């Protein structure tokens, strides 16, 4: 998901470095959300967290213009879990397990 150097420069021409990730991949949690998620204190900047969210797709867009095709969709997060990443834990394995759970849920929903 990380932007290439070319994408980064095209995203914000005024910032010499540009953003590292595209707009929309950041989640901001306000005080009320933090309380619901059980946070008593704030993490430190650069702490790594695992985020798991579930929700329906609320919009799908596809367009074509002279610059090429563009696709996007929006998800309304209805359930969210946030927790610190454990040092040395295999986050790819955790992500695969979550993906399998979501796939299984979607299959049972269609049945």
PDB file of C-alpha atoms in Angstrom:
ATOM      1  CA  UNK A   1       0.000   0.000   0.000  1.00  0.00           C
ATOM      2  CA  UNK A   2       2.978   2.311   0.394  1.00  0.00           C
ATOM      3  CA  UNK A   3       3.222   4.950  -2.344  1.00  0.00           C
ATOM      4  CA  UNK A   4       6.033   4.747  -4.865  1.00  0.00           C
ATOM      5  CA  UNK A   5       8.362   7.764  -4.996  1.00  0.00           C
ATOM      6  CA  UNK A   6       6.606   8.915  -8.177  1.00  0.00           C
ATOM      7  CA  UNK A   7       3.127   8.609  -6.589  1.00  0.00           C
ATOM      8  CA  UNK A   8       4.335  10.383  -3.476  1.00  0.00           C
ATOM      9  CA  UNK A   9       5.632  13.367  -5.432  1.00  0.00           C
ATOM     10  CA  UNK A  10       2.461  13.547  -7.540  1.00  0.00           C
ATOM     11  CA  UNK A  11       0.282  13.459  -4.392  1.00  0.00           C
ATOM     12  CA  UNK A  12       1.785  16.599  -2.826  1.00  0.00           C
ATOM     13  CA  UNK A  13       4.000  18.671  -5.059  1.00  0.00           C
ATOM     14  CA  UNK A  14       4.776  21.258  -2.348  1.00  0.00           C
ATOM     15  CA  UNK A  15       6.224  18.791   0.170  1.00  0.00           C
ATOM     16  CA  UNK A  16       9.680  17.628  -0.880  1.00  0.00           C
ATOM     17  CA  UNK A  17       9.188  14.232   0.764  1.00  0.00           C
ATOM     18  CA  UNK A  18       5.462  13.800   0.137  1.00  0.00           C
ATOM     19  CA  UNK A  19       3.202  11.413   2.034  1.00  0.00           C
ATOM     20  CA  UNK A  20       4.324   7.830   2.602  1.00  0.00           C
ATOM     21  CA  UNK A  21       0.817   6.388   2.126  1.00  0.00           C
ATOM     22  CA  UNK A  22      -2.207   7.547   0.078  1.00  0.00           C
ATOM     23  CA  UNK A  23      -5.036   9.624   1.530  1.00  0.00           C
ATOM     24  CA  UNK A  24      -7.657   7.519   3.269  1.00  0.00           C
ATOM     25  CA  UNK A  25      -5.366   4.908   4.812  1.00  0.00           C
ATOM     26  CA  UNK A  26      -5.182   6.695   8.157  1.00  0.00           C
ATOM     27  CA  UNK A  27      -7.642   6.099  10.999  1.00  0.00           C
ATOM     28  CA  UNK A  28      -8.148   8.775  13.651  1.00  0.00           C
ATOM     29  CA  UNK A  29      -9.695   7.754  16.959  1.00  0.00           C
ATOM     30  CA  UNK A  30     -11.281  10.453  19.128  1.00  0.00           C
ATOM     31  CA  UNK A  31     -11.643  10.359  22.920  1.00  0.00           C
ATOM     32  CA  UNK A  32     -15.046   8.633  22.806  1.00  0.00           C
ATOM     33  CA  UNK A  33     -13.727   5.941  20.448  1.00  0.00           C
ATOM     34  CA  UNK A  34     -10.660   5.426  22.646  1.00  0.00           C
ATOM     35  CA  UNK A  35     -12.921   4.884  25.670  1.00  0.00           C
ATOM     36  CA  UNK A  36     -15.028   2.333  23.756  1.00  0.00           C
ATOM     37  CA  UNK A  37     -11.857   0.507  22.722  1.00  0.00           C
ATOM     38  CA  UNK A  38     -10.601   0.398  26.323  1.00  0.00           C
ATOM     39  CA  UNK A  39      -7.690   2.831  26.040  1.00  0.00           C
ATOM     40  CA  UNK A  40      -6.820   4.413  29.398  1.00  0.00           C
ATOM     41  CA  UNK A  41      -3.677   6.064  28.064  1.00  0.00           C
ATOM     42  CA  UNK A  42      -2.311   7.047  24.685  1.00  0.00           C
ATOM     43  CA  UNK A  43       0.379   5.044  22.899  1.00  0.00           C
ATOM     44  CA  UNK A  44       3.690   6.614  21.948  1.00  0.00           C
ATOM     45  CA  UNK A  45       4.275   7.934  18.439  1.00  0.00           C
ATOM     46  CA  UNK A  46       5.641   5.131  16.203  1.00  0.00           C
ATOM     47  CA  UNK A  47       4.242   2.334  18.412  1.00  0.00           C
ATOM     48  CA  UNK A  48       3.000  -0.451  16.122  1.00  0.00           C
ATOM     49  CA  UNK A  49      -0.645  -1.568  16.376  1.00  0.00           C
ATOM     50  CA  UNK A  50      -2.784  -4.245  14.808  1.00  0.00           C
ATOM     51  CA  UNK A  51      -6.174  -3.005  13.601  1.00  0.00           C
ATOM     52  CA  UNK A  52      -9.068  -5.312  12.721  1.00  0.00           C
ATOM     53  CA  UNK A  53     -12.277  -3.830  11.388  1.00  0.00           C
ATOM     54  CA  UNK A  54     -15.534  -5.207  10.046  1.00  0.00           C
ATOM     55  CA  UNK A  55     -18.231  -3.366   8.165  1.00  0.00           C
ATOM     56  CA  UNK A  56     -20.265  -3.237   4.991  1.00  0.00           C
ATOM     57  CA  UNK A  57     -19.167  -1.707   1.718  1.00  0.00           C
ATOM     58  CA  UNK A  58     -21.211   1.503   1.487  1.00  0.00           C
ATOM     59  CA  UNK A  59     -20.188   2.757  -1.939  1.00  0.00           C
ATOM     60  CA  UNK A  60     -18.390   1.543  -5.041  1.00  0.00           C
ATOM     61  CA  UNK A  61     -17.008   3.849  -7.718  1.00  0.00           C
ATOM     62  CA  UNK A  62     -15.374   3.237 -11.066  1.00  0.00           C
ATOM     63  CA  UNK A  63     -14.611   5.870 -13.671  1.00  0.00           C
ATOM     64  CA  UNK A  64     -12.589   6.321 -16.819  1.00  0.00           C
ATOM     65  CA  UNK A  65     -11.132   9.557 -18.173  1.00  0.00           C
ATOM     66  CA  UNK A  66      -8.250  10.667 -20.369  1.00  0.00           C
ATOM     67  CA  UNK A  67      -5.812   9.858 -17.554  1.00  0.00           C
ATOM     68  CA  UNK A  68      -7.018   6.266 -17.238  1.00  0.00           C
ATOM     69  CA  UNK A  69      -9.262   4.224 -14.976  1.00  0.00           C
ATOM     70  CA  UNK A  70      -9.983   4.957 -11.326  1.00  0.00           C
ATOM     71  CA  UNK A  71     -11.606   2.607  -8.806  1.00  0.00           C
ATOM     72  CA  UNK A  72     -12.541   2.969  -5.154  1.00  0.00           C
ATOM     73  CA  UNK A  73     -14.919   1.752  -2.497  1.00  0.00           C
ATOM     74  CA  UNK A  74     -15.844   2.848   1.014  1.00  0.00           C
ATOM     75  CA  UNK A  75     -16.345   0.700   4.093  1.00  0.00           C
ATOM     76  CA  UNK A  76     -18.351   1.811   7.118  1.00  0.00           C
ATOM     77  CA  UNK A  77     -16.409   0.345  10.040  1.00  0.00           C
ATOM     78  CA  UNK A  78     -19.010  -0.998  12.473  1.00  0.00           C
ATOM     79  CA  UNK A  79     -16.726  -3.158  14.596  1.00  0.00           C
ATOM     80  CA  UNK A  80     -13.148  -2.277  15.376  1.00  0.00           C
ATOM     81  CA  UNK A  81     -10.426  -3.899  17.437  1.00  0.00           C
ATOM     82  CA  UNK A  82      -7.130  -2.140  18.064  1.00  0.00           C
ATOM     83  CA  UNK A  83      -4.235  -3.527  20.044  1.00  0.00           C
ATOM     84  CA  UNK A  84      -0.484  -3.199  20.289  1.00  0.00           C
ATOM     85  CA  UNK A  85       1.544  -5.399  17.976  1.00  0.00           C
ATOM     86  CA  UNK A  86       3.581  -7.908  19.947  1.00  0.00           C
ATOM     87  CA  UNK A  87       7.312  -7.636  19.270  1.00  0.00           C
ATOM     88  CA  UNK A  88       8.449 -10.535  17.133  1.00  0.00           C
ATOM     89  CA  UNK A  89       4.896 -11.672  16.338  1.00  0.00           C
ATOM     90  CA  UNK A  90       4.173 -12.652  12.775  1.00  0.00           C
ATOM     91  CA  UNK A  91       1.741  -9.935  11.695  1.00  0.00           C
ATOM     92  CA  UNK A  92       1.411 -11.552   8.253  1.00  0.00           C
ATOM     93  CA  UNK A  93       0.140 -14.717   9.953  1.00  0.00           C
ATOM     94  CA  UNK A  94      -2.332 -12.706  12.036  1.00  0.00           C
ATOM     95  CA  UNK A  95      -3.525 -10.872   8.939  1.00  0.00           C
ATOM     96  CA  UNK A  96      -3.963 -14.177   7.097  1.00  0.00           C
ATOM     97  CA  UNK A  97      -6.040 -15.553   9.989  1.00  0.00           C
ATOM     98  CA  UNK A  98      -8.251 -12.451  10.014  1.00  0.00           C
ATOM     99  CA  UNK A  99      -8.637 -12.617   6.223  1.00  0.00           C
ATOM    100  CA  UNK A 100      -9.699 -16.268   6.449  1.00  0.00           C
ATOM    101  CA  UNK A 101     -12.252 -15.406   9.134  1.00  0.00           C
ATOM    102  CA  UNK A 102     -13.712 -12.618   6.995  1.00  0.00           C
ATOM    103  CA  UNK A 103     -13.816 -14.914   3.940  1.00  0.00           C
ATOM    104  CA  UNK A 104     -15.580 -17.620   5.964  1.00  0.00           C
ATOM    105  CA  UNK A 105     -18.108 -15.077   7.274  1.00  0.00           C
ATOM    106  CA  UNK A 106     -18.801 -13.797   3.764  1.00  0.00           C
ATOM    107  CA  UNK A 107     -19.281 -17.348   2.441  1.00  0.00           C
ATOM    108  CA  UNK A 108     -21.752 -18.231   5.213  1.00  0.00           C
ATOM    109  CA  UNK A 109     -23.591 -14.931   4.614  1.00  0.00           C
ATOM    110  CA  UNK A 110     -24.096 -15.831   0.927  1.00  0.00           C
ATOM    111  CA  UNK A 111     -25.385 -19.345   1.743  1.00  0.00           C
TER     112      UNK A 111
END
